[in-house]
Every structure is written in structure tokens, then in C-alpha cells.
Short mmCIF file of C-alpha atoms in Angstrom, two decimals:
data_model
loop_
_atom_site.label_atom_id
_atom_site.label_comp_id
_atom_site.label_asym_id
_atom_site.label_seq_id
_atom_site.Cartn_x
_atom_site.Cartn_y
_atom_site.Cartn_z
CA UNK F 82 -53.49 24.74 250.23
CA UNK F 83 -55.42 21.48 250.12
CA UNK F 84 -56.06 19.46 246.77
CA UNK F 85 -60.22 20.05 247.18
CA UNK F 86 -58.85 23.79 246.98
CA UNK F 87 -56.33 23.15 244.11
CA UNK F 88 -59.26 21.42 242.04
CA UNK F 89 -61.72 24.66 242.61
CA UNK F 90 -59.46 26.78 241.17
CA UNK F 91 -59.05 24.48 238.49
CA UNK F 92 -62.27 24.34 237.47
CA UNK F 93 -62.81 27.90 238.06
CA UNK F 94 -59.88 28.63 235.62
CA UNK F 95 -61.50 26.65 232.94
CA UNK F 96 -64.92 28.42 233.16
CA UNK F 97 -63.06 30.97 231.41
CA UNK F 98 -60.39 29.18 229.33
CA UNK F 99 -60.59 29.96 225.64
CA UNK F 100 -57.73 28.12 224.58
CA UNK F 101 -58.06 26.27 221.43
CA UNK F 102 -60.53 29.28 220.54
CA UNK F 103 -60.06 31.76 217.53
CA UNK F 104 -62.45 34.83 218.02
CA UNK F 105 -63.00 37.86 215.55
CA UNK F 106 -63.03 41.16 217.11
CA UNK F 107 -63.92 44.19 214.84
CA UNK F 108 -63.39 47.98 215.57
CA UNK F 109 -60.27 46.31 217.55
CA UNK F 110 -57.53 48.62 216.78
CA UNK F 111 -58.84 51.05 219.47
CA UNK F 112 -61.19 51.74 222.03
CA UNK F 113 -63.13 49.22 223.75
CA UNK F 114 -62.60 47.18 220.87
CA UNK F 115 -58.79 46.54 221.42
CA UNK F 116 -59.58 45.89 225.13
CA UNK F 117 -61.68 43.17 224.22
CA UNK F 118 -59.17 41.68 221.70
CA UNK F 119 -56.56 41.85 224.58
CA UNK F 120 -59.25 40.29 227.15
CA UNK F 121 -59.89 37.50 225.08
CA UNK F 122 -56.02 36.75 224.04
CA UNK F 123 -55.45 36.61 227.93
CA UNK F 124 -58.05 34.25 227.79
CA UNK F 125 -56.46 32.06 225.33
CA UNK F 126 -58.15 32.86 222.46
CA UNK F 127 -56.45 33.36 219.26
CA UNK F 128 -57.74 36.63 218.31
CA UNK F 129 -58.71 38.19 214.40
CA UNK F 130 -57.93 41.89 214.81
CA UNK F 131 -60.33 43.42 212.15
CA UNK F 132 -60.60 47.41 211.83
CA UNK F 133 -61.66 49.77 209.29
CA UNK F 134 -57.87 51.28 209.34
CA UNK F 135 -55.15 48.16 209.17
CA UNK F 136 -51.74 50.05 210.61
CA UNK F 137 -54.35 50.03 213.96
CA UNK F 138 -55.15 46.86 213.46
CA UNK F 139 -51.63 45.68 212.87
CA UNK F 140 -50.69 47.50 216.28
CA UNK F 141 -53.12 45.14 217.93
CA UNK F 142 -52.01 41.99 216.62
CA UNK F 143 -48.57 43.46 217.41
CA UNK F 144 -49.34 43.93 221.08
CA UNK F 145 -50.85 40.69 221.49
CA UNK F 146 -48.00 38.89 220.14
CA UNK F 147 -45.69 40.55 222.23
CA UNK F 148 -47.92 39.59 225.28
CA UNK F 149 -47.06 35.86 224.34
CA UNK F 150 -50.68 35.54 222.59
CA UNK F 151 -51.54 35.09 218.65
CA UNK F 152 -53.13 37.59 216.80
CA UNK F 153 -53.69 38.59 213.13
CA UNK F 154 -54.93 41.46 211.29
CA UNK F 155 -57.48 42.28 208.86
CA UNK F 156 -58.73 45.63 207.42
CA UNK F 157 -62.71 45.55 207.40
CA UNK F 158 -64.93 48.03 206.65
CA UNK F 159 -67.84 46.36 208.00
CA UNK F 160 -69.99 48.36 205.54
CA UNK F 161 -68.69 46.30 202.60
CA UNK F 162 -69.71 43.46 202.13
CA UNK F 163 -66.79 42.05 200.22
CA UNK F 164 -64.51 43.31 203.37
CA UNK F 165 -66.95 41.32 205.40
CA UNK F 166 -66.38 37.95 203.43
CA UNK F 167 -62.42 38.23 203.22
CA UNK F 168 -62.21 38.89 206.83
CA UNK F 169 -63.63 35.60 207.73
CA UNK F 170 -62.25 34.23 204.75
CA UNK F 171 -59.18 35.48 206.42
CA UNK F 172 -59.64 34.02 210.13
CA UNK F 173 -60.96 30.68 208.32
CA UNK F 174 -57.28 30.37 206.41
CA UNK F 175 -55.41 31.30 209.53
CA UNK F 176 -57.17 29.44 212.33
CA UNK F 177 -59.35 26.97 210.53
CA UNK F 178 -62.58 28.18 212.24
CA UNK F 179 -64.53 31.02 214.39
CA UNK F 180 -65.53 30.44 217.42
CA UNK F 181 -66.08 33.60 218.88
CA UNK F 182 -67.51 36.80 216.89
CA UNK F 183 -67.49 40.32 218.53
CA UNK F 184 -69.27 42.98 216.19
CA UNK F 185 -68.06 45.91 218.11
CA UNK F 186 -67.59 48.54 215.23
CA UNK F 187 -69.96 51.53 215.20
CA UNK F 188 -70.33 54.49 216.28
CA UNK F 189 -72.20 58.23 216.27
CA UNK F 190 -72.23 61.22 214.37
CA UNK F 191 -72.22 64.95 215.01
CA UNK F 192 -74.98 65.56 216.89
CA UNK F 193 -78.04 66.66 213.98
CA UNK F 194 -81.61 67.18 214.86
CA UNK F 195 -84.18 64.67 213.41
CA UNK F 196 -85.49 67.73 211.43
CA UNK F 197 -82.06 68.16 209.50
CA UNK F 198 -81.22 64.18 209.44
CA UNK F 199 -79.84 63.34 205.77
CA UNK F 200 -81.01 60.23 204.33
CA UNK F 201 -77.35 60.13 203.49
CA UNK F 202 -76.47 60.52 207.03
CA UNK F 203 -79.67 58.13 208.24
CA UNK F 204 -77.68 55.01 205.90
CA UNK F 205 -74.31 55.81 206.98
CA UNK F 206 -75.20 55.46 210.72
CA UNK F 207 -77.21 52.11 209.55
CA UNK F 208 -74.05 51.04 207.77
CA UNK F 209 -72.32 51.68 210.63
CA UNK F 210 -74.18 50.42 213.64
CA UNK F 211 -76.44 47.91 212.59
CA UNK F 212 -75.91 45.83 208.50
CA UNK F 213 -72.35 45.29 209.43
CA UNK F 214 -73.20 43.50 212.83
CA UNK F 215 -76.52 41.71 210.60
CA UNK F 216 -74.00 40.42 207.78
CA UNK F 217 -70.98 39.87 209.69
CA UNK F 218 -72.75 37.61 212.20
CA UNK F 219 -74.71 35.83 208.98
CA UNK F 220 -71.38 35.32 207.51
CA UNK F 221 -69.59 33.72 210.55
CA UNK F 222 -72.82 31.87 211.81
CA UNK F 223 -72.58 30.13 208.39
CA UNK F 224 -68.84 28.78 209.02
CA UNK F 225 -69.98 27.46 212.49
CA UNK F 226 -73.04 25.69 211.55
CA UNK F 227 -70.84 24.29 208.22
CA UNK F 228 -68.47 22.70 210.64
CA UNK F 229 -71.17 21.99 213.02
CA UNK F 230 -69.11 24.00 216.10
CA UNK F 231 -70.66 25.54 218.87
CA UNK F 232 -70.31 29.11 218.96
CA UNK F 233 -70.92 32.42 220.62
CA UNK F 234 -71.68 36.13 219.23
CA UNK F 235 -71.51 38.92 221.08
CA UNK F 236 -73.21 41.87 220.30
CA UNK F 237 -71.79 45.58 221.36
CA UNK F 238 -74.95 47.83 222.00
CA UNK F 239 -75.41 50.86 224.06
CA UNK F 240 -77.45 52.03 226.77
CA UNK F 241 -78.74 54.61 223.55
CA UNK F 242 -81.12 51.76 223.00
CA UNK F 243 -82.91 52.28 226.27
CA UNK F 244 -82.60 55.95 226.73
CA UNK F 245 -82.05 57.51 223.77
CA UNK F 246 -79.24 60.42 223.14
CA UNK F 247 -80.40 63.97 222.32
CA UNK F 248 -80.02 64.34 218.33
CA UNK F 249 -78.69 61.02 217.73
CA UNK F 250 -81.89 59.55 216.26
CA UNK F 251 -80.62 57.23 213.70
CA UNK F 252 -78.01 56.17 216.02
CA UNK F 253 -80.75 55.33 219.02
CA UNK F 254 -82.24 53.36 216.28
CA UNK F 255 -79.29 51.70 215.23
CA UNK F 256 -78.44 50.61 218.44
CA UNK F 257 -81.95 49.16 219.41
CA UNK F 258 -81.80 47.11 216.07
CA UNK F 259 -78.50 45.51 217.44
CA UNK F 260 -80.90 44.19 220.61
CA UNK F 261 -83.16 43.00 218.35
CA UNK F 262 -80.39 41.66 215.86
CA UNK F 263 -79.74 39.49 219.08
CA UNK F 264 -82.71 38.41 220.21
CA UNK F 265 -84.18 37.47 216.94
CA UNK F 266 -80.54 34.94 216.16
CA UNK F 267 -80.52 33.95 219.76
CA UNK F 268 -83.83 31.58 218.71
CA UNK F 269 -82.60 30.62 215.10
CA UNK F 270 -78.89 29.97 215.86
CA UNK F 271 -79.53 27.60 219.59
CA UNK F 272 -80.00 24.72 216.86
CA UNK F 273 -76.71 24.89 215.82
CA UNK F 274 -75.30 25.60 219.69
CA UNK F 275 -74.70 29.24 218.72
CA UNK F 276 -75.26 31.40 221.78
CA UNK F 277 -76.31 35.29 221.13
CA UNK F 278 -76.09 37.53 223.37
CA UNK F 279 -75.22 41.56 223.88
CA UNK F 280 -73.30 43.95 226.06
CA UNK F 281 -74.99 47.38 226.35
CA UNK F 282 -71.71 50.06 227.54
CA UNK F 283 -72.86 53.55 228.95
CA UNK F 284 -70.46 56.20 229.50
CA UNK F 285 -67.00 54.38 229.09
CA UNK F 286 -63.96 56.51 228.73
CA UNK F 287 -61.46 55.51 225.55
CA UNK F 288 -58.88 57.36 223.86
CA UNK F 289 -61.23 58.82 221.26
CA UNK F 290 -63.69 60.04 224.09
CA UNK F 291 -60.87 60.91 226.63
CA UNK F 292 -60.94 64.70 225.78
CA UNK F 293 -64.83 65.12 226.36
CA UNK F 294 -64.79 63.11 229.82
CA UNK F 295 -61.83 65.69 230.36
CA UNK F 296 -64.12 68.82 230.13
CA UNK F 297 -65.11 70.15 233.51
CA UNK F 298 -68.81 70.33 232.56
CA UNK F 299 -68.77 67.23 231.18
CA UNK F 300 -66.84 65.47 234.70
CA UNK F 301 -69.91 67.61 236.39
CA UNK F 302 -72.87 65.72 233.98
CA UNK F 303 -70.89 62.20 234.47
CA UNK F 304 -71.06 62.88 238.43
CA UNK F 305 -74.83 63.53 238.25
CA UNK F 306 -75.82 61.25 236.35
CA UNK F 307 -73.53 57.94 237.11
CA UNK F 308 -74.34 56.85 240.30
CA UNK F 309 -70.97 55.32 240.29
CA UNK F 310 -69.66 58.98 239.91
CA UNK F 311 -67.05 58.41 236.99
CA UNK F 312 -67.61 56.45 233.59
CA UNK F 313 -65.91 53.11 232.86
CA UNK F 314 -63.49 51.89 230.92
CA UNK F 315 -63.01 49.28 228.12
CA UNK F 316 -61.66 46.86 230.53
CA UNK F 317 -64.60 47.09 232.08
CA UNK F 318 -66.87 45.73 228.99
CA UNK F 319 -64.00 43.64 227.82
CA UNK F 320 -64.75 41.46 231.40
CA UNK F 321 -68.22 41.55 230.17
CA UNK F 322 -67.19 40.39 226.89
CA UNK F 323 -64.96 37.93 228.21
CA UNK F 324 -68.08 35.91 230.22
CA UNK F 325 -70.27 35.65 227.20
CA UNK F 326 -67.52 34.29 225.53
CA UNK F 327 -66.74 31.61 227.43
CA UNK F 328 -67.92 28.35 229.34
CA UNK F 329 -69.29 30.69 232.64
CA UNK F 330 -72.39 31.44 230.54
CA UNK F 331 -72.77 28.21 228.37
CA UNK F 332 -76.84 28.42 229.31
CA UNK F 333 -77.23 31.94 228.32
CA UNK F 334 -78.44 33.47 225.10
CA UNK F 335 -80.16 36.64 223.56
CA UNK F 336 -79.42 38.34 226.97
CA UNK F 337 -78.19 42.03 227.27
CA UNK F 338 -75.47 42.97 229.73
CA UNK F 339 -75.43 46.61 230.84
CA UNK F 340 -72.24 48.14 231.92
CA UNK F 341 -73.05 51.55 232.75
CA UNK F 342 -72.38 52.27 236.38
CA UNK F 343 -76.11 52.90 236.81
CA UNK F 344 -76.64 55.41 234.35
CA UNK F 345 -80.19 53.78 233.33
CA UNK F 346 -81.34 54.30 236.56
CA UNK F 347 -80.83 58.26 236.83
CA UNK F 348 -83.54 60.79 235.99
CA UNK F 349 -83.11 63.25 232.74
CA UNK F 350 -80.88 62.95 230.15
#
């Protein structure tokens, strides 16, 4: 191989070198969250392995480490706010700074028609989905424009934003706050070189939805209604991840990546 050859892979290489990086991931001890902590260790990246339950989050860091990377963990309940501040409290005493934020915790609830939604169960899937993405990212957004770092937020959605799941109102909402939640810091945070921007999964199979991608009807919907003909996995939004994390997109901000095998594109729900 030539040296002109040699130097393109070079500087391919270092579009996506996070070396020298420390990123926060929450919701990392399982799911696509722990593929994106992985993603970004290969990367480089020393990674902050926050998660609502720590013996998860421990198995993380664990797993990194023995992959030759550096990892910590943190328990966060991203809806407290005082689990919010000693998180990055914790990733500021470890690594000296944030570089990279992932709000990836969330989630849904039993299905409930909007008749029968709870106000109790309307704030919990708020809580969830959309303050503890709003108050993390203030939080960390703080430390980089203290320190006057560049920095990058990435924002987990869900294709529930565009086309809404059946008796999942509050979550539909939730998730099309975390578009706006990125679209309205993209503008306030450029100043201070923070980029914003979002990946949007649609049907992705983890260990927690495993057993419902397993159920013949379910296979039978997924076939329909992916034009890809299966649904993807956390690898495939860590990759995702991975590019708005790192030099590759250093001139984008408040965009939103779908991953979703084509699943917006399909008629029905």
C-alpha cells in the first residue's frame, strides 16, 4: 500500500477518534444504551456509565475495562435532580470534563388509552422521557461552556415522535419534546461550540424487547411494516451515536437521525 493510501486511512481514522474524550451515557447498563457506551469506548472515549440500577451499571464499566477501555459507574435516576448533579459531579472528579452527553434513558408504559391516562402516569412518562434529558443536558452544557470546551449532545428519540404509538400518548409526547429539546439548544448552545443533535431508533431489538420481537405475530407485523424485513439492533444506533459524537459531523447540529429500517415510510400503524 502506498503512503497517499496510508495517510487516507489516517485521516479517516481520526474522523472518528474520541481519544482524549470522556462522554456520559445514561440508561447504559442495558439495551441500546450499553451499546452506545461500548461504541464510544471503542472509539476512545472514556465513558460515564450512568443507570437508574448501579450493579448494571457496574457490569458496564466492568466490560469496558476488560475490553482495554476506561469506564466508571454512576447510579442516576434521571428523574432526580440531585442524581442528576452528582453524576456529573461524578464524571467532572474522574475525568476532569464532559465532552460527550448521551441522554438515552426513557422509556414506555403499559399501553393505557388517553381516556384512562393518570396524571400520575402522564408525569412519570415526562420524568422519564423528557425533564431528565432537559436537566441533564442543562447541567453538562454548563460544565462545557465553564471550561469553554466544545461539545456534543446527543439526543435518543424515537420514530413515536413522527408516528405516534397506539395508547402511548404521553409517551408520543414525550418523545416529540426530546426533538424539540434539540432543536431549541442546537441555536443557544453553537455559541459555546456545543453541537445538538438526535437519533430517532424504530423497532430495534434489545434484551428487554427480545421476547416480543420473538412472538410469531409480532415477527409477522415487523415483516410488514419494516421494509428492511427485521428490526435493528443497538449496534445499529450506537454507529449512529458514534458519528454525532465525533469529528465526521463537526458542521452538524439540531439534526435528527432515523434508524428505523424504513418503518416511517410504511402505511398504518
Amino acid at each position: 500500500m502506498d503512503a497517499d493510501n496510508l495517510g487516507s486511512r489516517s485521516a479517516l481514522a481520526d474522523l472518528f477518534d474520541l481519544r482524549g474524550k470522556a462522554a456520559l451515557v445514561t440508561a447504559a447498563g442495558q439495551g441500546m444504551g450499553r451499546g452506545i457506551a461500548h461504541r464510544l469506548a471503542e472509539a476512545g472515549a472514556n465513558v460515564i456509565v450512568s443507570h437508574k440500577r448501579l450493579d448494571d451499571a457496574q457490569r458496564v464499566a466492568e466490560e469496558i475495562r476488560s475490553r482495554g477501555g476506561c469506564g466508571i459507574a454512576v447510579e442516576t435516576d434521571v428523574a432526580v435532580l440531585d442524581h442528576i448533579d452528582r453524576t456529573v459531579r461524578a464524571g467532572m472528579d474522574e475525568f476532569g470534563a464532559i465532552d460527550i452527553l448521551v441522554n438515552v434513558a426513557g422509556g414506555i408504559y403499559p399501553r393505557t388509552a388517553f381516556l384512562e391516562t393518570t396524571p400520575e402516569l402522564y408525569s412519570a412518562a415526562m420524568a422519564r422521557n423528557i425533564d431528565g434529558a432537559y436537566f441533564m443536558s442543562q447541567r453538562v452544557a454548563r460544565t462545557m461552556a465553564a471550561a469553554n470546551r466544545p461539545g456534543r449532545i446527543v439526543n435518543i428519540a424515537s420514530t413515536a415522535a413522527f408516528r405516534p404509538d397506539f395508547e402511548l400518548s404521553a409517551y408520543n409526547i414525550a418523545k416529540s419534546g426530546v426533538l424539540a429539546l434539540t432543536t431549541s439548544l442546537c441555536s443557544e448552545l453553537a455559541v459555546h461550540r456545543i453541537l445538538v443533535n438526535a437519533v430517532v431508533p424504530g423497532p430495534i431489538r434489545t434484551t428487554n424487547t427480545a421476547p416480543n420481537y420473538d412472538k410469531p405475530q409480532v415477527q409477522r407485523v415487523v415483516a410488514d411494516k419494516v421494509p428492511l424485513g427485521h428490526p435493528g439492533t443497538p449496534d445499529d444506533i450506537a454507529n449512529a451515536v458514534l458519528f454525532c459524537a465525533s469529528p465526521a459531523s463537526g458542521f452538524m447540529t439540531g439534526a435528527s437521525i432515523v434508524i428505523d429500517g424504513g418503518y416511517m415510510w410504511t402505511r398504518g400503524f
